[in-house]
CSV table of C-alpha atoms in Angstrom, one decimal:
chain,number,residue,atom,x,y,z
D,1,MET,CA,-4.4,0.3,-20.0
D,2,LYS,CA,-2.0,-0.3,-17.5
D,3,PHE,CA,-3.2,-3.2,-15.3
D,4,ALA,CA,-1.9,-4.8,-12.2
D,5,VAL,CA,-3.3,-8.3,-10.8
D,6,GLN,CA,-3.0,-9.4,-7.0
D,7,ILE,CA,-4.0,-13.1,-6.2
D,8,ASN,CA,-4.3,-14.2,-2.5
D,9,GLU,CA,-4.7,-17.9,-2.6
D,10,GLY,CA,-3.1,-20.6,-3.8
D,11,PRO,CA,-3.2,-22.8,-6.9
D,12,TYR,CA,-6.3,-25.7,-6.7
D,13,THR,CA,-8.2,-25.2,-3.6
D,14,HIS,CA,-9.7,-21.9,-4.9
D,15,GLN,CA,-10.5,-20.6,-8.3
D,16,ALA,CA,-8.7,-17.5,-7.5
D,17,SER,CA,-5.7,-18.4,-9.3
D,18,ASP,CA,-7.6,-19.8,-12.5
D,19,SER,CA,-9.6,-16.7,-12.7
D,20,ALA,CA,-6.9,-14.4,-12.5
D,21,TYR,CA,-4.9,-16.2,-15.3
D,22,ASN,CA,-8.0,-16.2,-17.6
D,23,PHE,CA,-8.8,-12.5,-17.0
D,24,ILE,CA,-5.0,-11.6,-17.8
D,25,VAL,CA,-4.7,-13.6,-20.9
D,26,ALA,CA,-8.2,-12.0,-21.8
D,27,ALA,CA,-6.3,-8.6,-21.3
D,28,LEU,CA,-3.0,-9.5,-22.8
D,29,GLU,CA,-5.4,-10.4,-25.7
D,30,LYS,CA,-7.0,-7.0,-25.8
D,31,GLY,CA,-3.7,-5.4,-26.1
D,32,HIS,CA,-3.6,-3.8,-22.4
D,33,GLU,CA,-0.6,-4.0,-20.3
D,34,ILE,CA,-0.4,-6.2,-16.9
D,35,ILE,CA,2.4,-4.6,-15.5
D,36,ARG,CA,2.4,-6.8,-12.2
D,37,VAL,CA,1.3,-9.8,-10.7
D,38,PHE,CA,1.8,-9.7,-7.3
D,39,PHE,CA,1.3,-13.3,-5.3
D,40,TYR,CA,0.0,-12.3,-1.3
D,41,HIS,CA,-1.3,-14.9,1.1
D,42,ASP,CA,-1.5,-18.3,0.3
D,43,GLY,CA,-1.4,-16.9,-3.3
D,44,VAL,CA,2.5,-17.4,-3.1
D,45,ASN,CA,2.1,-21.0,-3.1
D,46,ASN,CA,1.4,-20.6,-6.9
D,47,ALA,CA,5.3,-20.2,-7.6
D,48,THR,CA,6.5,-23.5,-6.1
D,49,ARG,CA,8.1,-25.6,-8.8
D,50,PHE,CA,7.3,-28.9,-7.1
D,51,THR,CA,3.7,-28.9,-8.1
D,52,THR,CA,3.1,-32.3,-9.6
D,53,PRO,CA,-0.6,-32.1,-10.3
D,54,PRO,CA,-2.2,-35.7,-12.2
D,55,GLN,CA,-1.5,-35.4,-16.1
D,56,ASP,CA,-4.8,-34.9,-17.1
D,57,ASP,CA,-5.6,-31.6,-15.0
D,58,ARG,CA,-3.7,-28.3,-15.5
D,59,ASN,CA,-0.7,-27.3,-14.2
D,60,ILE,CA,-1.1,-24.2,-12.8
D,61,VAL,CA,2.3,-23.2,-11.6
D,62,THR,CA,3.6,-24.1,-15.3
D,63,ARG,CA,0.9,-22.3,-17.2
D,64,TRP,CA,2.4,-19.2,-15.0
D,65,SER,CA,5.7,-19.4,-16.1
D,66,GLU,CA,5.3,-19.9,-19.6
D,67,LEU,CA,2.5,-17.1,-19.7
D,68,ALA,CA,5.5,-15.1,-17.9
D,69,GLU,CA,7.9,-15.8,-20.6
D,70,LYS,CA,5.6,-15.4,-23.5
D,71,HIS,CA,4.4,-12.0,-22.5
D,72,ASN,CA,7.4,-11.0,-20.2
D,73,LEU,CA,5.0,-10.8,-17.2
D,74,ASP,CA,6.5,-9.4,-13.9
D,75,MET,CA,5.4,-12.2,-11.0
D,76,VAL,CA,5.9,-11.1,-8.0
D,77,VAL,CA,6.0,-13.4,-4.6
D,78,CYS,CA,5.7,-11.3,-1.4
D,79,VAL,CA,8.7,-12.2,0.7
D,80,ALA,CA,7.1,-12.1,4.0
D,81,ALA,CA,4.3,-14.6,2.8
D,82,ALA,CA,6.5,-16.5,0.8
D,83,GLN,CA,8.9,-17.3,3.9
D,84,ARG,CA,6.0,-18.2,6.0
D,85,ARG,CA,4.9,-20.6,3.6
D,86,GLY,CA,8.2,-22.3,2.5
D,87,ILE,CA,8.6,-20.6,-0.8
D,88,ALA,CA,12.5,-19.7,-1.5
D,89,ASP,CA,14.2,-18.7,-4.5
D,90,GLU,CA,18.3,-19.3,-4.1
D,91,GLY,CA,18.6,-16.3,-2.3
D,92,GLU,CA,16.0,-16.9,0.3
D,93,ALA,CA,17.1,-20.4,0.4
D,94,LYS,CA,21.1,-19.2,1.3
D,95,ARG,CA,20.2,-16.4,3.5
D,96,ASN,CA,17.8,-18.7,6.0
D,97,GLY,CA,20.2,-21.9,5.7
D,98,LEU,CA,17.7,-23.9,3.7
D,99,ASP,CA,18.7,-27.1,2.0
D,100,ALA,CA,16.6,-26.0,-1.3
D,101,ASP,CA,14.9,-23.2,-3.3
D,102,ASN,CA,11.8,-24.2,-5.2
D,103,ILE,CA,10.5,-21.3,-6.8
D,104,ALA,CA,9.4,-21.8,-10.4
D,105,PRO,CA,10.7,-19.9,-13.3
D,106,GLY,CA,9.3,-16.4,-14.1
D,107,PHE,CA,8.3,-15.7,-10.4
D,108,ARG,CA,10.3,-13.3,-8.2
D,109,ILE,CA,10.4,-12.9,-4.5
D,110,SER,CA,10.4,-9.5,-3.3
D,111,GLY,CA,8.7,-6.9,-0.6
D,112,LEU,CA,5.6,-5.7,-0.2
D,113,GLY,CA,6.5,-2.6,-1.5
D,114,GLN,CA,6.1,-3.8,-5.0
D,115,LEU,CA,2.5,-4.3,-4.6
D,116,VAL,CA,1.9,-0.6,-3.1
D,117,GLU,CA,4.2,0.7,-6.3
D,118,ALA,CA,1.8,-1.3,-8.8
D,119,GLY,CA,-1.0,0.3,-7.4
D,120,ILE,CA,0.5,3.5,-8.2
D,121,GLN,CA,1.9,2.4,-11.2
D,122,SER,CA,-1.1,1.1,-13.0
D,123,ASP,CA,-4.6,2.4,-14.1
D,124,ARG,CA,-6.3,-0.6,-12.4
D,125,VAL,CA,-5.8,-3.6,-9.7
D,126,VAL,CA,-7.8,-6.5,-9.6
D,127,VAL,CA,-7.7,-8.5,-6.8
D,128,PHE,CA,-8.4,-12.3,-7.0
D,129,GLY,CA,-9.0,-14.3,-3.8
D,130,ASP,CA,-11.3,-16.2,-1.7
T,1,MET,CA,-18.1,7.8,-10.8
T,2,ALA,CA,-18.9,4.3,-11.8
T,3,MET,CA,-17.1,1.6,-9.9
T,4,LEU,CA,-17.3,-2.0,-10.5
T,5,HIS,CA,-17.6,-4.5,-7.6
T,6,ILE,CA,-16.7,-8.1,-8.0
T,7,VAL,CA,-18.5,-10.8,-5.9
T,8,ASN,CA,-17.3,-14.3,-6.1
T,9,LYS,CA,-19.0,-15.9,-3.3
T,10,SER,CA,-22.1,-18.1,-2.9
T,11,ALA,CA,-24.9,-15.7,-1.9
T,12,PHE,CA,-26.2,-18.9,-0.2
T,13,GLY,CA,-24.8,-19.0,3.1
T,14,ASN,CA,-22.7,-15.9,2.9
T,15,ALA,CA,-23.7,-12.4,3.3
T,16,THR,CA,-21.1,-11.0,0.7
T,17,LEU,CA,-23.5,-10.1,-2.0
T,18,ASN,CA,-25.9,-8.7,0.4
T,19,SER,CA,-23.3,-6.3,1.7
T,20,CYS,CA,-22.2,-5.4,-1.6
T,21,ILE,CA,-25.7,-4.7,-3.2
T,22,LYS,CA,-26.2,-2.5,0.1
T,23,THR,CA,-22.9,-0.6,-0.4
T,24,ALA,CA,-23.0,-0.3,-4.2
T,25,THR,CA,-23.9,3.5,-5.3
T,26,GLN,CA,-26.3,4.4,-8.1
T,27,GLY,CA,-24.4,3.8,-11.8
T,28,SER,CA,-22.4,1.2,-10.4
T,29,SER,CA,-21.4,-2.2,-11.8
T,30,ILE,CA,-21.7,-5.7,-10.2
T,31,LEU,CA,-19.7,-8.9,-11.5
T,32,LEU,CA,-20.8,-12.1,-10.6
T,33,ILE,CA,-18.0,-14.8,-11.1
T,34,GLU,CA,-17.0,-18.1,-9.1
T,35,ASP,CA,-19.4,-19.3,-6.8
T,36,ALA,CA,-21.6,-15.9,-7.0
T,37,VAL,CA,-22.8,-17.2,-10.5
T,38,TYR,CA,-25.8,-18.8,-8.7
T,39,ALA,CA,-27.1,-15.9,-7.6
T,40,ALA,CA,-27.7,-14.3,-11.6
T,41,MET,CA,-30.4,-17.5,-11.8
T,42,GLY,CA,-34.1,-16.2,-12.1
T,43,ASN,CA,-35.4,-19.1,-9.7
T,44,THR,CA,-33.8,-18.7,-6.7
T,45,SER,CA,-34.5,-17.1,-3.3
T,46,MET,CA,-32.1,-14.4,-4.1
T,47,ALA,CA,-33.8,-13.2,-7.4
T,48,ASP,CA,-36.1,-10.4,-6.0
T,49,ILE,CA,-32.8,-9.2,-4.2
T,50,VAL,CA,-30.8,-9.1,-7.3
T,51,LYS,CA,-33.6,-7.6,-9.2
T,52,GLU,CA,-34.1,-4.8,-6.8
T,53,ALA,CA,-30.6,-4.0,-7.2
T,54,MET,CA,-30.4,-3.7,-10.6
T,55,ASN,CA,-32.6,-0.5,-10.2
T,56,LYS,CA,-29.0,1.1,-9.1
T,57,ALA,CA,-26.2,-1.0,-10.4
T,58,SER,CA,-25.8,-2.5,-13.9
T,59,ILE,CA,-25.3,-6.3,-13.3
T,60,SER,CA,-23.2,-9.1,-15.4
T,61,VAL,CA,-22.2,-12.6,-14.8
T,62,LEU,CA,-19.5,-14.3,-15.9
T,63,GLY,CA,-20.5,-17.0,-18.7
T,64,PRO,CA,-17.6,-19.4,-18.4
T,65,ASP,CA,-18.0,-19.7,-14.7
T,66,LEU,CA,-22.2,-20.5,-15.4
T,67,ALA,CA,-21.3,-23.1,-18.2
T,68,ALA,CA,-18.6,-24.7,-15.4
T,69,ARG,CA,-21.1,-25.1,-13.2
T,70,GLY,CA,-24.1,-26.5,-15.5
T,71,MET,CA,-26.0,-23.4,-15.3
T,72,ASP,CA,-28.7,-22.4,-18.2
T,73,GLN,CA,-27.4,-19.1,-19.6
T,74,SER,CA,-31.0,-18.4,-20.9
T,75,LYS,CA,-32.5,-19.0,-17.1
T,76,VAL,CA,-30.5,-15.9,-16.1
T,77,ILE,CA,-32.4,-12.9,-14.7
T,78,GLU,CA,-33.6,-11.1,-17.6
T,79,GLY,CA,-31.5,-7.6,-17.6
T,80,ILE,CA,-28.4,-9.1,-16.4
T,81,SER,CA,-25.6,-9.3,-19.1
T,82,VAL,CA,-23.8,-12.7,-19.4
T,83,ILE,CA,-20.2,-11.7,-20.5
T,84,GLY,CA,-17.0,-13.8,-21.2
T,85,TYR,CA,-13.6,-12.9,-19.7
T,86,ASP,CA,-13.1,-10.1,-22.9
T,87,GLY,CA,-16.2,-8.9,-21.3
T,88,PHE,CA,-14.7,-8.7,-17.9
T,89,VAL,CA,-11.6,-7.2,-19.1
T,90,ASP,CA,-13.6,-4.1,-20.9
T,91,ILE,CA,-15.8,-3.6,-17.3
T,92,VAL,CA,-12.7,-3.4,-15.3
T,93,ALA,CA,-11.1,-0.9,-18.2
T,94,GLU,CA,-14.5,0.9,-18.6
T,95,THR,CA,-15.2,2.0,-14.7
T,96,ASP,CA,-13.2,4.1,-12.2
T,97,ASN,CA,-11.8,1.5,-9.8
T,98,VAL,CA,-12.8,-2.1,-8.8
T,99,GLN,CA,-13.7,-3.6,-5.5
T,100,SER,CA,-13.3,-7.3,-5.2
T,101,TRP,CA,-15.6,-8.7,-2.1
T,102,LEU,CA,-13.3,-11.2,-1.0
U,1,MET,CA,17.5,8.4,1.0
U,2,SER,CA,16.3,7.8,-2.6
U,3,GLU,CA,13.9,5.2,-3.0
U,4,PRO,CA,12.7,4.1,-6.8
U,5,TRP,CA,9.6,4.9,-6.5
U,6,GLU,CA,10.3,8.0,-5.6
U,7,ASP,CA,12.0,8.8,-8.9
U,8,GLU,CA,8.7,7.8,-10.5
U,9,GLU,CA,6.0,10.7,-11.3
U,10,GLU,CA,6.1,13.5,-9.2
U,11,GLY,CA,3.4,14.4,-6.9
U,12,ALA,CA,1.4,11.1,-7.8
U,13,ILE,CA,-0.4,10.5,-4.5
U,14,LYS,CA,-2.9,8.0,-5.4
U,15,LYS,CA,-5.9,7.2,-3.1
U,16,PHE,CA,-5.7,3.6,-1.4
U,17,MET,CA,-8.5,2.0,0.7
U,18,PHE,CA,-7.3,-1.5,2.5
U,19,ILE,CA,-10.7,-3.2,3.0
U,20,ASN,CA,-10.7,-5.5,6.1
U,21,ARG,CA,-13.9,-7.8,6.2
U,22,LYS,CA,-12.7,-11.1,7.8
U,23,ALA,CA,-12.4,-11.4,11.3
U,24,PRO,CA,-8.8,-12.3,13.0
U,25,TYR,CA,-7.0,-15.3,13.8
U,26,GLY,CA,-9.4,-17.8,11.8
U,27,THR,CA,-7.4,-16.6,9.3
U,28,ILE,CA,-4.5,-14.8,8.3
U,29,TYR,CA,-5.9,-12.4,6.2
U,30,ALA,CA,-6.4,-9.5,8.8
U,31,LEU,CA,-2.4,-9.6,10.0
U,32,GLU,CA,-1.3,-10.0,6.8
U,33,SER,CA,-3.4,-6.8,5.4
U,34,LEU,CA,-1.8,-4.6,8.2
U,35,GLU,CA,1.6,-5.7,6.7
U,36,VAL,CA,0.3,-3.8,3.8
U,37,VAL,CA,-0.7,-0.9,5.3
U,38,LEU,CA,2.4,0.1,7.1
U,39,ILE,CA,4.3,-0.7,4.0
U,40,SER,CA,1.9,1.3,2.1
U,41,ALA,CA,2.2,4.2,4.7
U,42,ALA,CA,6.2,4.7,3.5
U,43,PHE,CA,4.9,5.6,0.0
U,44,ASP,CA,3.4,8.9,1.3
U,45,GLN,CA,-0.2,8.0,0.0
U,46,ASP,CA,-3.6,8.7,0.7
U,47,VAL,CA,-4.1,5.8,3.1
U,48,SER,CA,-7.8,4.9,4.5
U,49,LEU,CA,-8.9,1.4,6.1
U,50,VAL,CA,-12.3,0.1,6.2
U,51,PHE,CA,-13.4,-2.4,8.6
U,52,SER,CA,-16.7,-4.1,7.8
U,53,ASP,CA,-19.0,-7.4,7.9
U,54,ASP,CA,-16.2,-9.6,10.3
U,55,GLY,CA,-13.6,-7.3,9.7
U,56,VAL,CA,-14.8,-5.3,12.8
U,57,PHE,CA,-13.9,-7.8,15.2
U,58,GLN,CA,-10.4,-7.0,13.9
U,59,LEU,CA,-10.5,-3.7,16.1
U,60,LYS,CA,-12.1,-5.6,19.2
U,61,LYS,CA,-10.8,-4.6,22.7
U,62,ASP,CA,-8.7,-7.2,25.0
U,63,GLN,CA,-7.4,-9.9,22.5
U,64,ASP,CA,-5.6,-12.0,24.1
U,65,PRO,CA,-4.2,-14.8,21.1
U,66,GLU,CA,-1.3,-15.7,23.5
U,67,SER,CA,-4.1,-18.2,24.7
U,68,ILE,CA,-4.1,-19.8,21.1
U,69,GLY,CA,-0.3,-19.8,20.7
U,70,MET,CA,-0.6,-16.7,18.3
U,71,LYS,CA,1.1,-13.5,18.2
U,72,ASN,CA,-1.2,-10.2,19.3
U,73,PHE,CA,-1.0,-8.0,16.5
U,74,SER,CA,-4.1,-5.9,17.7
U,75,ARG,CA,-1.6,-3.5,19.3
U,76,THR,CA,-0.5,-2.2,15.8
U,77,TYR,CA,-3.9,-1.0,15.0
U,78,ARG,CA,-2.9,1.8,17.5
U,79,ALA,CA,0.3,2.5,16.3
U,80,LEU,CA,-1.2,3.5,12.8
U,81,GLU,CA,-1.4,7.1,13.9
U,82,GLY,CA,2.3,7.0,14.4
U,83,TYR,CA,2.6,6.3,10.4
U,84,ASP,CA,0.1,8.9,9.6
U,85,VAL,CA,-2.5,6.3,8.6
U,86,GLU,CA,-5.4,8.1,10.3
U,87,LYS,CA,-8.5,7.5,8.4
U,88,LEU,CA,-9.9,4.3,10.0
U,89,TYR,CA,-13.7,3.9,8.9
U,90,VAL,CA,-16.3,1.2,10.5
U,91,ASP,CA,-19.4,0.0,8.8
U,92,LYS,CA,-21.8,1.0,11.5
U,93,GLU,CA,-24.3,-1.7,10.3
U,94,SER,CA,-21.7,-4.6,10.4
U,95,MET,CA,-21.2,-3.2,14.2
U,96,GLU,CA,-24.7,-3.6,15.0
U,97,GLU,CA,-25.2,-6.8,13.8
U,98,ARG,CA,-22.4,-8.1,15.9
U,99,GLY,CA,-23.5,-6.7,19.0
U,100,LEU,CA,-20.3,-3.9,19.1
U,101,THR,CA,-20.5,-0.3,19.8
U,102,GLU,CA,-17.6,2.1,19.6
U,103,ASP,CA,-16.4,1.2,23.2
U,104,ASP,CA,-15.8,-2.2,22.2
U,105,LEU,CA,-13.1,-0.8,19.9
U,106,LEU,CA,-9.4,-0.3,20.7
U,107,VAL,CA,-9.0,2.6,18.3
U,108,ASP,CA,-11.0,5.7,17.4
U,109,VAL,CA,-13.0,4.9,14.3
U,110,GLU,CA,-15.2,7.0,12.3
U,111,MET,CA,-18.7,4.9,11.8
U,112,LEU,CA,-20.1,4.9,8.6
U,113,SER,CA,-23.5,3.9,6.9
U,114,LYS,CA,-23.3,1.6,3.9
U,115,GLU,CA,-24.1,4.1,1.8
U,116,GLU,CA,-21.7,6.4,3.0
U,117,LEU,CA,-19.1,3.8,2.7
U,118,GLY,CA,-19.9,3.4,-0.9
U,119,ASN,CA,-19.4,7.1,-1.7
U,120,LEU,CA,-16.2,6.7,-0.2
U,121,MET,CA,-15.5,3.4,-2.3
U,122,ASN,CA,-16.1,5.4,-5.4
U,123,GLU,CA,-13.9,8.1,-5.0
U,124,GLN,CA,-10.4,5.6,-4.4
U,125,ASP,CA,-7.9,5.0,-7.0
U,126,VAL,CA,-6.6,1.6,-5.5
U,127,VAL,CA,-9.0,-0.6,-3.7
U,128,LEU,CA,-7.4,-3.2,-2.0
U,129,SER,CA,-9.4,-6.2,-0.5
U,130,PHE,CA,-8.4,-8.7,2.2
């Protein structure tokens, strides 16, 4: 079955990102397809590679990047939400005159249409948030 | 049509589970995750409301979230299924659509 | 103009429901939910909006957030009709609990009981909650 997942909260403050991660791992293990993971609201903060948690804690951002690489996940960060919160890839940084980009590997910045499209193309959408 | 309602808020101090229970129709499923898992325990002030809801909806609770919070699975209300993330995935696949009560 | 999603499964119109349960201004969910709704209209899907619990406050007349330095986006609800988003449902019980009547709202809505809302929810293909 084709699943799409939406994540509305950033890492650490809320459990949403952890719950979504555990759900996706279980779904993949069962042979389901994750057609897209869409990061919205503060969820875009899951995509900054500048996250440096204490060494004895999970690195939520790196964990997403590694999962994406292993399973070829399409992880999309909403552009409007990302701009508000200071998440930028190279193109966004250039366009907005920023002195750096901070997006982690495996994430891409795109429009909200990607969320609606995921809803159209998947069999189920599961939302994790606060 | 059976749908899945996911609740993640503690029922103590937040009306989300109550709204969900009132809205869920006959034959639907309710899954308690994150801070909502406390409402699955048999000895709380929510227990009667949850038991009543079981007349129309099948209720599950996410075991890993119970364990994380030190809650004893054996004290969960009888008839509530304790499931893992694999069970979570199965319910999503088996039901027709999903509403997360954020 | 041909958009990528238009090449997808022809005639794949899905029922999208956006459920708003949070008050405006205290958090950004109401504003960012509205952004998704506007985008979804461009995909020609069958869109409905639900306002329940504190979400009913999003439709309160006379909002003046300039007083707290925020943008007034409440006028957008009145513009939704122009985007062919015409199915606006409000939970009657949530209104009553909060001392609101239809006269307090800035748009025409259909008032539903929780049971009616539950039935409507069952009919949806995609339910996104904010």
